[in-house]
Amino acid sequence: MLFAAEPLASARRVLKQYYGYDTFRPMQEDIIGHIMAGQDTVVLMPTGGGKSVCFQVPAVVQEGLCVVVSPLIALMKDQVEALKANGIAAAYINSSVGQSEQQAITGEALNGYLKLLYVSPEKLLSEGFLTFMKRLRISMFAIDEAHCISSWGHDFRPEYTQLRVLREQFPRVPIIALTATADRLTQRDIQTQLRLHEPRVFLSSFDRPNLNLIVRPGQDRVGGILEFLERHPGEAGIIYCLSRKQCETLTQKIQAKGVKAGYYHAGMTPNQRGSVQEAFLKDDLQVIVATIAFGMGIDKSNVRWVIHYNLPKNIEGYYQEIGRAGRDGSPATAVLFYSFADVMSLRDMLSKDDPKLTQLNLTKLERMQQFAEAASCRRKILLNYFGETLPQDCGNCDICRNPPTTFDGTELAQKALSAVVRGRERMSLTLLIDVLRGMRNQAVLSGGYDQIKTYGAGRDLPYLDWYSYIHQMLNDGLLYIAYEEGYALKITDLGREVLQAQRPVPMKKFQPTEKAEKPAKGRKGAAAAAAKAAPVSREAQLFEALRALRKRIADEQGVPPYVIFTDSTLQEMAVERPVNRTAMLAISGVGMKKFETYGEAFIREVLTHGGNPAALAELDEDAEKFEPQETKAPRNRRKKEAPEPATQASADANSTMETTFQLHRMGLSVEAIAERRGLAVGTIQTHLSTLYSRGYELRIEDFLKPQELAEIQTAQAQLGNSPMLRDLFDHLREKYDYFRLRLALMYFKKLRGE
Ligand code: ADP
Ligand code: ZN
């Protein structure tokens, strides 16, 4: 029997050797410890949180085979490909696998070669397969997308409810269930239906700080999307639509702009769908326009944005869909187009459902609507929904980046309320705005609304402004919507008080969208930067070259590019420029197998982009010195050479700086990090400059533009080579604060190779 500490040490070695990662993410380690102690485990983690590692690593460490139940063929294929690329023996069996191949796979399972076997629930439950499993040594069962078991959920799969036979037939084999859906009913269903034995439930934070959350008014959506695409060239993204027709027409419009786009919906044959999905995974299509049929189990880690053309039905669905962006942890964007008309059509749709579910669904829709109409930090609202609280505003949503200003909206409100009353409470929202703005269209004229006193009283404000203010009035309870009367607006008692000037109405100023989407001060959104940065940096050039190389190799091997390396791994290569084995293996995401397969090609690419040709010789020399065990313990990691913590205090200091570093890497500005962590801006600046001095890579361009660096460099030269900061500060007439000066000096030092 192994002693307690050893399995985790092996798990860490496996993580480094096969995945190329130095450390487990928070919670992964606990989960793995628990599983390896043979206990049932439930894991609730958001998409991109790193669930796969939780069962794959123990599967490699432990003896025997891990059987993974997975609901989707595409998902199995991707995961198995990714495992193989990392050098882990894995296979899948489902209806798409031919008889002879199945035999080969079962053979490999029997002789103990395979570590992981993915199966569809149908296959697993078949008589023959259960008998076959009896002949295997099974280390554990992993139930992926376990929320499919719950009839309350949105992905219910009847076959999943029969999975209890696993417990009945294999009472001693531990079960780990994983899902990105966190609600309580689902959690309970998973535990009871799988007959889990006193499972430990790991509920990770559902926060995805790298996702920039944006809501835009639903006018001119197509224009908005085309403009968005222009600002995000070459970045992979998904657009969710409600209808098949919408998918197809929008795709055409995007294609007409020269962007490689395809659509995906349930009206297509499985073959058509498969090939579109494949093209997207392989970066042959940049954009997918899809109904919600698309995306479950999509493992593509470099999806940079998700757009919702329509309001989703509930926050669970929305969160799962936007979670498909930025799985690699790099900055990503989620844009939701919102209009009240969407709420109305969804209400109609949901009211036709099973009456037992209608009330629940309508309540969920209301929460979704509240999110879209919010005037305070959106991430707080989302996390709140999942039962989490964020102590500070997030700094990475449209509201936080551009906080609305308040003004006295009493007069505006009175105009609108008066029009509602004079129109005998029969106008819908759009009609009310038209009347206020003095429009002369069919609906206005035929209702005789051009005759009422308030007709045209709000001419001075654009449509969208009125739209926002009337929504605020709805939210404040001055008006309500009579759904059963053609969505007519009615005044409430509170509204009457306003009309009688007995109550002031503070309102949030409406912000046009261009302003709302501007990146926060000091933050270089990866996306915006890619589009706008005038001179393309050396780093960006190398990144593009590495991406192209990845695509060539992927096509040759017939695998999706991200299976070779993720975007964040390439990004790190572009910054670190590894030209030998040690440096390459220090890059996060480069494990042994991948290094052996691709290392040299990528090193050569780095070298052709300004690397030192003499280093090639070094590379060959290095080859002889190299021994595989060296990689088992992470070492010599240039980027993170934090000294051994001597005391607990210094260990804490390191970990708080590490947190700052992570948030910086996600693209948050200093102010946003400070706000988020409840620390002073100065503290965060100290963290960053200390990190920089220790060799961590910061995005210097966030703090100093090239011409500013040049200016400081000139000043430095004028003052002699190592001036005091104070002198530099004065010499530059206090233009730069000490933080930026310190960074600049360190930057020059690094340039000189000191
Ligand atoms: P999920 O299944 O929860 O959606 P994945 O398991 O696909 O998430 O992980 C998301 C991404 O994070 C993948 O690219 C994965 O390789 C990466 N990842 C997982 N664990 C770690 C870790 N400990 N360190 C660095 N990256 C990790
Ligand atoms: Zn926020």
mmCIF file of N, CA and C and ligand atoms in Angstrom, residues 15 21 23-25 28 46-53 299 301 327 566 588, ligand 1:
data_model
loop_
_atom_site.group_PDB
_atom_site.id
_atom_site.type_symbol
_atom_site.label_atom_id
_atom_site.label_comp_id
_atom_site.label_asym_id
_atom_site.label_seq_id
_atom_site.Cartn_x
_atom_site.Cartn_y
_atom_site.Cartn_z
ATOM 1 N N LEU A 15 1.349 15.424 -14.175
ATOM 2 C CA LEU A 15 0.881 16.706 -14.720
ATOM 3 C C LEU A 15 1.991 17.389 -15.505
ATOM 4 N N TYR A 21 2.307 21.087 -17.376
ATOM 5 C CA TYR A 21 1.898 22.124 -16.417
ATOM 6 C C TYR A 21 2.644 21.942 -15.095
ATOM 7 N N THR A 23 1.772 23.343 -11.992
ATOM 8 C CA THR A 23 0.986 23.219 -10.762
ATOM 9 C C THR A 23 -0.458 22.899 -11.087
ATOM 10 N N PHE A 24 -1.116 22.265 -10.119
ATOM 11 C CA PHE A 24 -2.546 22.057 -10.263
ATOM 12 C C PHE A 24 -3.256 23.363 -10.004
ATOM 13 N N ARG A 25 -4.419 23.504 -10.579
ATOM 14 C CA ARG A 25 -5.232 24.668 -10.257
ATOM 15 C C ARG A 25 -5.868 24.418 -8.896
ATOM 16 N N GLN A 28 -8.083 21.210 -7.998
ATOM 17 C CA GLN A 28 -7.746 19.986 -8.735
ATOM 18 C C GLN A 28 -7.018 18.991 -7.824
ATOM 19 N N PRO A 46 -16.837 25.304 -13.667
ATOM 20 C CA PRO A 46 -17.291 25.895 -14.922
ATOM 21 C C PRO A 46 -16.520 25.332 -16.113
ATOM 22 N N THR A 47 -17.085 25.477 -17.284
ATOM 23 C CA THR A 47 -16.404 25.088 -18.512
ATOM 24 C C THR A 47 -15.041 25.766 -18.542
ATOM 25 N N GLY A 48 -14.027 25.003 -18.870
ATOM 26 C CA GLY A 48 -12.689 25.590 -18.917
ATOM 27 C C GLY A 48 -11.999 25.579 -17.559
ATOM 28 N N GLY A 49 -12.683 25.084 -16.549
ATOM 29 C CA GLY A 49 -12.113 25.089 -15.205
ATOM 30 C C GLY A 49 -11.017 24.055 -15.018
ATOM 31 N N GLY A 50 -10.996 23.064 -15.908
ATOM 32 C CA GLY A 50 -9.970 22.027 -15.796
ATOM 33 C C GLY A 50 -10.482 20.748 -15.173
ATOM 34 N N LYS A 51 -11.670 20.333 -15.589
ATOM 35 C CA LYS A 51 -12.243 19.102 -15.044
ATOM 36 C C LYS A 51 -11.524 17.860 -15.541
ATOM 37 N N SER A 52 -11.153 17.868 -16.816
ATOM 38 C CA SER A 52 -10.603 16.634 -17.394
ATOM 39 C C SER A 52 -9.389 16.135 -16.635
ATOM 40 N N VAL A 53 -8.517 17.080 -16.288
ATOM 41 C CA VAL A 53 -7.311 16.707 -15.554
ATOM 42 C C VAL A 53 -7.656 15.949 -14.271
ATOM 43 N N ASP A 299 -14.333 21.182 -27.211
ATOM 44 C CA ASP A 299 -13.152 21.350 -26.375
ATOM 45 C C ASP A 299 -12.216 22.439 -26.880
ATOM 46 N N SER A 301 -10.036 25.225 -27.319
ATOM 47 C CA SER A 301 -9.653 26.108 -26.219
ATOM 48 C C SER A 301 -9.413 27.533 -26.678
ATOM 49 N N ARG A 327 -11.288 29.335 -22.881
ATOM 50 C CA ARG A 327 -10.992 28.206 -21.989
ATOM 51 C C ARG A 327 -9.523 28.123 -21.665
ATOM 52 N N THR A 566 -2.145 24.951 -27.160
ATOM 53 C CA THR A 566 -3.197 25.956 -27.029
ATOM 54 C C THR A 566 -2.629 27.327 -27.400
ATOM 55 N N SER A 588 4.509 26.455 -20.256
ATOM 56 C CA SER A 588 3.318 25.790 -19.753
ATOM 57 C C SER A 588 2.546 25.169 -20.916
HETATM 58 P P1 ADP B 1 -13.237 21.621 -18.588
HETATM 59 O O1 ADP B 1 -13.310 20.163 -18.941
HETATM 60 O O2 ADP B 1 -13.513 21.876 -17.132
HETATM 61 O O3 ADP B 1 -14.069 22.497 -19.460
HETATM 62 P P2 ADP B 1 -10.523 21.369 -19.440
HETATM 63 O O4 ADP B 1 -10.192 20.182 -18.658
HETATM 64 O O5 ADP B 1 -10.759 21.211 -20.892
HETATM 65 O O6 ADP B 1 -11.761 22.126 -18.787
HETATM 66 O O7 ADP B 1 -9.388 22.460 -19.183
HETATM 67 C C1 ADP B 1 -9.427 23.745 -19.774
HETATM 68 C C2 ADP B 1 -8.034 24.174 -20.198
HETATM 69 O O8 ADP B 1 -7.211 24.388 -19.050
HETATM 70 C C3 ADP B 1 -7.326 23.115 -21.024
HETATM 71 O O9 ADP B 1 -6.609 23.763 -22.045
HETATM 72 C C4 ADP B 1 -6.409 22.452 -20.018
HETATM 73 O O10 ADP B 1 -5.307 21.848 -20.633
HETATM 74 C C5 ADP B 1 -6.018 23.622 -19.133
HETATM 75 N N1 ADP B 1 -5.604 23.195 -17.783
HETATM 76 C C6 ADP B 1 -6.213 22.290 -16.986
HETATM 77 N N2 ADP B 1 -5.558 22.143 -15.811
HETATM 78 C C7 ADP B 1 -4.486 22.974 -15.859
HETATM 79 C C8 ADP B 1 -3.408 23.295 -14.954
HETATM 80 N N3 ADP B 1 -3.292 22.718 -13.762
HETATM 81 N N4 ADP B 1 -2.494 24.213 -15.356
HETATM 82 C C9 ADP B 1 -2.603 24.814 -16.560
HETATM 83 N N5 ADP B 1 -3.589 24.563 -17.459
HETATM 84 C C10 ADP B 1 -4.523 23.657 -17.126
#
